[in-house]
PDB file of N, CA and C in Angstrom:
ATOM      1  N   ASN A  25       0.948  -1.275   0.433  1.00  0.00           N
ATOM      2  CA  ASN A  25      -0.104  -0.164  -0.138  1.00  0.00           C
ATOM      3  C   ASN A  25       1.160   1.524  -0.388  1.00  0.00           C
ATOM      4  N   GLY A  26       0.182   2.268  -1.081  1.00  0.00           N
ATOM      5  CA  GLY A  26       0.952   3.226  -1.463  1.00  0.00           C
ATOM      6  C   GLY A  26       1.587   3.328  -2.359  1.00  0.00           C
ATOM      7  N   SER A  27       2.347   4.901  -2.614  1.00  0.00           N
ATOM      8  CA  SER A  27       2.450   5.294  -4.058  1.00  0.00           C
ATOM      9  C   SER A  27       4.118   5.220  -4.371  1.00  0.00           C
ATOM     10  N   VAL A  28       3.759   4.840  -6.030  1.00  0.00           N
ATOM     11  CA  VAL A  28       4.831   3.892  -6.115  1.00  0.00           C
ATOM     12  C   VAL A  28       5.939   5.305  -7.479  1.00  0.00           C
ATOM     13  N   LYS A  29       6.918   6.013  -7.019  1.00  0.00           N
ATOM     14  CA  LYS A  29       7.898   6.507  -8.455  1.00  0.00           C
ATOM     15  C   LYS A  29       8.803   6.346  -8.692  1.00  0.00           C
ATOM     16  N   VAL A  30       8.911   6.297 -10.280  1.00  0.00           N
ATOM     17  CA  VAL A  30      10.466   5.641 -11.080  1.00  0.00           C
ATOM     18  C   VAL A  30      11.100   6.444 -11.906  1.00  0.00           C
ATOM     19  N   GLU A  31      11.510   7.584 -12.062  1.00  0.00           N
ATOM     20  CA  GLU A  31      12.390   8.219 -11.780  1.00  0.00           C
ATOM     21  C   GLU A  31      13.493   7.077 -13.343  1.00  0.00           C
ATOM     22  N   ASP A  32      13.108   8.035 -14.578  1.00  0.00           N
ATOM     23  CA  ASP A  32      14.340   7.832 -15.432  1.00  0.00           C
ATOM     24  C   ASP A  32      14.523   6.544 -15.995  1.00  0.00           C
ATOM     25  N   TYR A  33      13.388   5.443 -15.700  1.00  0.00           N
ATOM     26  CA  TYR A  33      13.569   4.155 -15.681  1.00  0.00           C
ATOM     27  C   TYR A  33      13.862   4.194 -17.431  1.00  0.00           C
ATOM     28  N   ALA A  34      15.667   3.062 -17.069  1.00  0.00           N
ATOM     29  CA  ALA A  34      15.974   2.397 -18.933  1.00  0.00           C
ATOM     30  C   ALA A  34      16.245   1.212 -19.946  1.00  0.00           C
ATOM     31  N   GLY A  35      15.614   0.702 -18.228  1.00  0.00           N
ATOM     32  CA  GLY A  35      16.031  -0.761 -19.185  1.00  0.00           C
ATOM     33  C   GLY A  35      14.852  -1.233 -19.122  1.00  0.00           C
ATOM     34  N   GLN A  36      14.046  -2.412 -19.150  1.00  0.00           N
ATOM     35  CA  GLN A  36      13.388  -3.227 -20.019  1.00  0.00           C
ATOM     36  C   GLN A  36      12.292  -4.053 -19.232  1.00  0.00           C
ATOM     37  N   ASP A  37      11.482  -4.577 -20.279  1.00  0.00           N
ATOM     38  CA  ASP A  37      10.857  -5.129 -18.875  1.00  0.00           C
ATOM     39  C   ASP A  37      10.153  -5.420 -18.293  1.00  0.00           C
ATOM     40  N   CYS A  38       9.726  -4.239 -17.586  1.00  0.00           N
ATOM     41  CA  CYS A  38       9.627  -4.262 -15.799  1.00  0.00           C
ATOM     42  C   CYS A  38       7.693  -4.747 -15.673  1.00  0.00           C
ATOM     43  N   ARG A  39       7.480  -4.558 -14.788  1.00  0.00           N
ATOM     44  CA  ARG A  39       5.553  -4.667 -13.951  1.00  0.00           C
ATOM     45  C   ARG A  39       6.078  -3.294 -12.895  1.00  0.00           C
ATOM     46  N   ILE A  40       5.048  -2.905 -12.434  1.00  0.00           N
ATOM     47  CA  ILE A  40       4.977  -2.062 -11.362  1.00  0.00           C
ATOM     48  C   ILE A  40       3.726  -2.440 -11.136  1.00  0.00           C
ATOM     49  N   SER A  41       3.723  -2.103  -9.005  1.00  0.00           N
ATOM     50  CA  SER A  41       1.752  -2.636  -9.103  1.00  0.00           C
ATOM     51  C   SER A  41       2.048  -1.208  -7.472  1.00  0.00           C
ATOM     52  N   ALA A  42       1.263  -0.854  -7.454  1.00  0.00           N
ATOM     53  CA  ALA A  42       0.583  -0.617  -6.806  1.00  0.00           C
ATOM     54  C   ALA A  42      -1.141  -1.039  -5.588  1.00  0.00           C
ATOM     55  N   GLY A  43      -1.555  -1.204  -4.647  1.00  0.00           N
ATOM     56  CA  GLY A  43      -2.736  -1.624  -4.043  1.00  0.00           C
ATOM     57  C   GLY A  43      -3.441  -0.136  -4.006  1.00  0.00           C
ATOM     58  N   ASN A  44      -2.675   0.502  -3.070  1.00  0.00           N
ATOM     59  CA  ASN A  44      -3.099   1.346  -2.855  1.00  0.00           C
ATOM     60  C   ASN A  44      -2.085   2.593  -3.115  1.00  0.00           C
ATOM     61  N   GLY A  45      -2.352   3.310  -4.625  1.00  0.00           N
ATOM     62  CA  GLY A  45      -1.635   4.866  -4.226  1.00  0.00           C
ATOM     63  C   GLY A  45      -1.451   4.857  -5.694  1.00  0.00           C
ATOM     64  N   THR A  46      -1.228   6.263  -6.006  1.00  0.00           N
ATOM     65  CA  THR A  46      -0.126   6.285  -7.751  1.00  0.00           C
ATOM     66  C   THR A  46       1.183   5.570  -8.510  1.00  0.00           C
ATOM     67  N   VAL A  47       1.258   5.659  -8.953  1.00  0.00           N
ATOM     68  CA  VAL A  47       1.729   5.725  -9.347  1.00  0.00           C
ATOM     69  C   VAL A  47       2.422   5.749 -10.740  1.00  0.00           C
ATOM     70  N   VAL A  48       3.651   7.095 -10.599  1.00  0.00           N
ATOM     71  CA  VAL A  48       4.764   7.321 -11.261  1.00  0.00           C
ATOM     72  C   VAL A  48       5.787   7.214 -11.911  1.00  0.00           C
ATOM     73  N   VAL A  49       6.087   6.783 -13.212  1.00  0.00           N
ATOM     74  CA  VAL A  49       6.845   5.793 -14.409  1.00  0.00           C
ATOM     75  C   VAL A  49       7.737   7.214 -15.229  1.00  0.00           C
ATOM     76  N   THR A  50       8.333   7.647 -14.795  1.00  0.00           N
ATOM     77  CA  THR A  50       9.580   7.621 -15.439  1.00  0.00           C
ATOM     78  C   THR A  50       9.560   7.571 -17.260  1.00  0.00           C
ATOM     79  N   VAL A  51      10.435   7.306 -18.072  1.00  0.00           N
ATOM     80  CA  VAL A  51      10.558   6.895 -18.902  1.00  0.00           C
ATOM     81  C   VAL A  51      12.197   7.160 -20.225  1.00  0.00           C
ATOM     82  N   ALA A  52      13.214   6.563 -19.515  1.00  0.00           N
ATOM     83  CA  ALA A  52      14.503   7.554 -20.658  1.00  0.00           C
ATOM     84  C   ALA A  52      14.006   7.144 -22.106  1.00  0.00           C
ATOM     85  N   PRO A  53      15.237   7.825 -22.649  1.00  0.00           N
ATOM     86  CA  PRO A  53      15.031   6.895 -24.094  1.00  0.00           C
ATOM     87  C   PRO A  53      15.529   5.785 -24.038  1.00  0.00           C
ATOM     88  N   ALA A  54      16.585   5.145 -23.273  1.00  0.00           N
ATOM     89  CA  ALA A  54      17.624   4.060 -23.271  1.00  0.00           C
ATOM     90  C   ALA A  54      16.701   2.565 -23.009  1.00  0.00           C
ATOM     91  N   ALA A  55      15.050   3.265 -22.526  1.00  0.00           N
ATOM     92  CA  ALA A  55      14.623   2.059 -21.837  1.00  0.00           C
ATOM     93  C   ALA A  55      13.582   0.880 -23.821  1.00  0.00           C
ATOM     94  N   SER A  56      13.822   0.167 -22.950  1.00  0.00           N
ATOM     95  CA  SER A  56      12.990  -0.646 -24.289  1.00  0.00           C
ATOM     96  C   SER A  56      11.624  -1.888 -23.607  1.00  0.00           C
ATOM     97  N   GLY A  57      11.426  -2.529 -24.556  1.00  0.00           N
ATOM     98  CA  GLY A  57      10.451  -3.997 -24.137  1.00  0.00           C
ATOM     99  C   GLY A  57       9.402  -3.378 -23.408  1.00  0.00           C
ATOM    100  N   ARG A  58       8.652  -4.203 -22.633  1.00  0.00           N
ATOM    101  CA  ARG A  58       7.207  -4.041 -22.215  1.00  0.00           C
ATOM    102  C   ARG A  58       7.564  -3.327 -20.534  1.00  0.00           C
ATOM    103  N   LEU A  59       6.215  -1.931 -20.756  1.00  0.00           N
ATOM    104  CA  LEU A  59       6.454  -2.278 -18.855  1.00  0.00           C
ATOM    105  C   LEU A  59       4.638  -2.337 -19.023  1.00  0.00           C
ATOM    106  N   THR A  60       4.513  -3.085 -17.759  1.00  0.00           N
ATOM    107  CA  THR A  60       3.533  -3.124 -17.452  1.00  0.00           C
ATOM    108  C   THR A  60       3.094  -2.830 -16.274  1.00  0.00           C
ATOM    109  N   ILE A  61       2.301  -1.841 -16.032  1.00  0.00           N
ATOM    110  CA  ILE A  61       1.583  -0.581 -14.726  1.00  0.00           C
ATOM    111  C   ILE A  61       0.529  -0.835 -14.165  1.00  0.00           C
ATOM    112  N   ARG A  62       0.051  -1.568 -12.870  1.00  0.00           N
ATOM    113  CA  ARG A  62      -0.670  -1.990 -11.987  1.00  0.00           C
ATOM    114  C   ARG A  62      -1.085  -0.660 -11.166  1.00  0.00           C
ATOM    115  N   ALA A  63      -2.533  -0.034 -11.076  1.00  0.00           N
ATOM    116  CA  ALA A  63      -2.834   0.100  -9.475  1.00  0.00           C
ATOM    117  C   ALA A  63      -3.838   0.428  -9.707  1.00  0.00           C
ATOM    118  N   GLY A  64      -3.922  -0.565  -7.734  1.00  0.00           N
ATOM    119  CA  GLY A  64      -5.827  -0.523  -7.891  1.00  0.00           C
ATOM    120  C   GLY A  64      -6.513   0.213  -7.637  1.00  0.00           C
ATOM    121  N   ASN A  65      -6.620   1.100  -6.073  1.00  0.00           N
ATOM    122  CA  ASN A  65      -7.327   2.012  -6.181  1.00  0.00           C
ATOM    123  C   ASN A  65      -6.777   3.394  -6.450  1.00  0.00           C
ATOM    124  N   GLY A  66      -6.294   4.046  -7.044  1.00  0.00           N
ATOM    125  CA  GLY A  66      -5.065   5.828  -7.890  1.00  0.00           C
ATOM    126  C   GLY A  66      -4.752   5.477  -8.936  1.00  0.00           C
ATOM    127  N   SER A  67      -4.013   6.342  -9.522  1.00  0.00           N
ATOM    128  CA  SER A  67      -4.130   7.144 -10.879  1.00  0.00           C
ATOM    129  C   SER A  67      -2.285   5.955 -11.297  1.00  0.00           C
ATOM    130  N   VAL A  68      -2.459   6.022 -12.666  1.00  0.00           N
ATOM    131  CA  VAL A  68      -1.507   5.418 -13.295  1.00  0.00           C
ATOM    132  C   VAL A  68      -0.566   7.125 -14.320  1.00  0.00           C
ATOM    133  N   ARG A  69       0.439   7.438 -14.097  1.00  0.00           N
ATOM    134  CA  ARG A  69       0.779   8.076 -14.781  1.00  0.00           C
ATOM    135  C   ARG A  69       2.013   8.311 -15.536  1.00  0.00           C
ATOM    136  N   LEU A  70       2.361   8.287 -16.355  1.00  0.00           N
ATOM    137  CA  LEU A  70       3.831   8.111 -17.515  1.00  0.00           C
ATOM    138  C   LEU A  70       4.472   8.979 -18.314  1.00  0.00           C
ATOM    139  N   HIS A  71       5.153   9.573 -18.215  1.00  0.00           N
ATOM    140  CA  HIS A  71       5.911  10.348 -19.108  1.00  0.00           C
ATOM    141  C   HIS A  71       7.300   9.480 -19.485  1.00  0.00           C
ATOM    142  N   GLY A  72       7.187  10.242 -20.787  1.00  0.00           N
ATOM    143  CA  GLY A  72       8.123   9.603 -21.660  1.00  0.00           C
ATOM    144  C   GLY A  72       7.763   8.044 -22.586  1.00  0.00           C
ATOM    145  N   VAL A  73       6.518   8.117 -22.965  1.00  0.00           N
ATOM    146  CA  VAL A  73       6.241   7.498 -23.551  1.00  0.00           C
ATOM    147  C   VAL A  73       5.369   7.640 -25.600  1.00  0.00           C
ATOM    148  N   ARG A  74       5.058   8.255 -24.314  1.00  0.00           N
ATOM    149  CA  ARG A  74       3.929   9.408 -25.533  1.00  0.00           C
ATOM    150  C   ARG A  74       5.377   8.894 -27.744  1.00  0.00           C
ATOM    151  N   GLY A  75       4.236   8.630 -28.731  1.00  0.00           N
ATOM    152  CA  GLY A  75       5.104   7.709 -29.495  1.00  0.00           C
ATOM    153  C   GLY A  75       6.476   7.164 -29.466  1.00  0.00           C
ATOM    154  N   ARG A  76       6.622   6.365 -28.577  1.00  0.00           N
ATOM    155  CA  ARG A  76       7.532   5.432 -28.777  1.00  0.00           C
ATOM    156  C   ARG A  76       7.075   4.613 -29.298  1.00  0.00           C
ATOM    157  N   THR A  77       7.799   3.042 -30.207  1.00  0.00           N
ATOM    158  CA  THR A  77       7.103   2.583 -31.016  1.00  0.00           C
ATOM    159  C   THR A  77       8.056   1.217 -30.407  1.00  0.00           C
ATOM    160  N   ASP A  78       9.239   1.356 -29.935  1.00  0.00           N
ATOM    161  CA  ASP A  78      10.526   0.252 -29.190  1.00  0.00           C
ATOM    162  C   ASP A  78       9.424  -0.106 -28.282  1.00  0.00           C
ATOM    163  N   LEU A  79       8.808   0.513 -27.298  1.00  0.00           N
ATOM    164  CA  LEU A  79       6.893  -0.094 -25.643  1.00  0.00           C
ATOM    165  C   LEU A  79       6.806  -0.710 -26.354  1.00  0.00           C
ATOM    166  N   ILE A  80       6.242  -1.656 -25.514  1.00  0.00           N
ATOM    167  CA  ILE A  80       4.626  -2.450 -25.770  1.00  0.00           C
ATOM    168  C   ILE A  80       4.158  -1.253 -23.611  1.00  0.00           C
ATOM    169  N   VAL A  81       3.596  -0.856 -24.219  1.00  0.00           N
ATOM    170  CA  VAL A  81       2.622  -0.265 -22.797  1.00  0.00           C
ATOM    171  C   VAL A  81       1.701  -0.727 -22.156  1.00  0.00           C
ATOM    172  N   ASP A  82       1.729  -2.335 -20.917  1.00  0.00           N
ATOM    173  CA  ASP A  82       0.030  -1.564 -20.899  1.00  0.00           C
ATOM    174  C   ASP A  82      -0.338  -1.834 -19.113  1.00  0.00           C
ATOM    175  N   ALA A  83      -1.134  -0.684 -19.291  1.00  0.00           N
ATOM    176  CA  ALA A  83      -1.501   0.368 -18.015  1.00  0.00           C
ATOM    177  C   ALA A  83      -3.165   0.627 -17.344  1.00  0.00           C
ATOM    178  N   THR A  84      -3.233  -0.236 -16.450  1.00  0.00           N
ATOM    179  CA  THR A  84      -4.370  -0.598 -15.793  1.00  0.00           C
ATOM    180  C   THR A  84      -4.517   0.453 -14.617  1.00  0.00           C
ATOM    181  N   ALA A  85      -5.739   1.229 -14.313  1.00  0.00           N
ATOM    182  CA  ALA A  85      -5.802   1.507 -12.365  1.00  0.00           C
ATOM    183  C   ALA A  85      -7.682   1.476 -12.698  1.00  0.00           C
ATOM    184  N   GLY A  86      -7.806   0.367 -11.209  1.00  0.00           N
ATOM    185  CA  GLY A  86      -8.760   0.032 -10.724  1.00  0.00           C
ATOM    186  C   GLY A  86      -9.592   1.419 -10.544  1.00  0.00           C
ATOM    187  N   ASN A  87      -9.515   1.575  -9.290  1.00  0.00           N
ATOM    188  CA  ASN A  87     -10.335   2.884  -9.316  1.00  0.00           C
ATOM    189  C   ASN A  87      -9.253   4.094  -9.988  1.00  0.00           C
ATOM    190  N   GLY A  88      -9.030   4.534 -11.096  1.00  0.00           N
ATOM    191  CA  GLY A  88      -8.214   5.705 -11.387  1.00  0.00           C
ATOM    192  C   GLY A  88      -8.558   5.732 -12.521  1.00  0.00           C
ATOM    193  N   THR A  89      -7.105   6.765 -12.652  1.00  0.00           N
ATOM    194  CA  THR A  89      -7.190   7.137 -15.092  1.00  0.00           C
ATOM    195  C   THR A  89      -5.995   6.889 -15.114  1.00  0.00           C
ATOM    196  N   VAL A  90      -5.122   6.735 -16.029  1.00  0.00           N
ATOM    197  CA  VAL A  90      -4.523   5.756 -17.276  1.00  0.00           C
ATOM    198  C   VAL A  90      -3.575   7.716 -17.569  1.00  0.00           C
ATOM    199  N   ARG A  91      -2.728   7.702 -17.007  1.00  0.00           N
ATOM    200  CA  ARG A  91      -2.365   9.180 -18.415  1.00  0.00           C
ATOM    201  C   ARG A  91      -0.905   8.940 -18.695  1.00  0.00           C
ATOM    202  N   LYS A  92      -0.845   8.996 -20.269  1.00  0.00           N
ATOM    203  CA  LYS A  92       0.739   8.685 -21.106  1.00  0.00           C
ATOM    204  C   LYS A  92       0.507  10.010 -22.003  1.00  0.00           C
ATOM    205  N   ASP A  93       2.340  10.125 -21.596  1.00  0.00           N
ATOM    206  CA  ASP A  93       2.436  11.153 -22.869  1.00  0.00           C
ATOM    207  C   ASP A  93       4.185  11.067 -22.531  1.00  0.00           C
TER     208      ASP A  93
END
C-alpha cells in the first residue's frame, strides 16, 4: 500500500504495481520492451512514452485514470 515513483527508467521489461496509491513512471530514451503498470486504487501516470514504437505499454488503474505523455 502506497504510491510508487520511478524516475529515469532505462531498463527492459518491467512490472510495477501499487495496491492503494498512484504509480508515476518517467521513462528514459534508453528504455525498451514491455512496461506493465498497475494501480488498484489510484492513478497511473507515464511520462516519456508517447510516440515510442520500441515500448509495449500495458497500464491499468482499477479506480483511477491512466495518463500517458
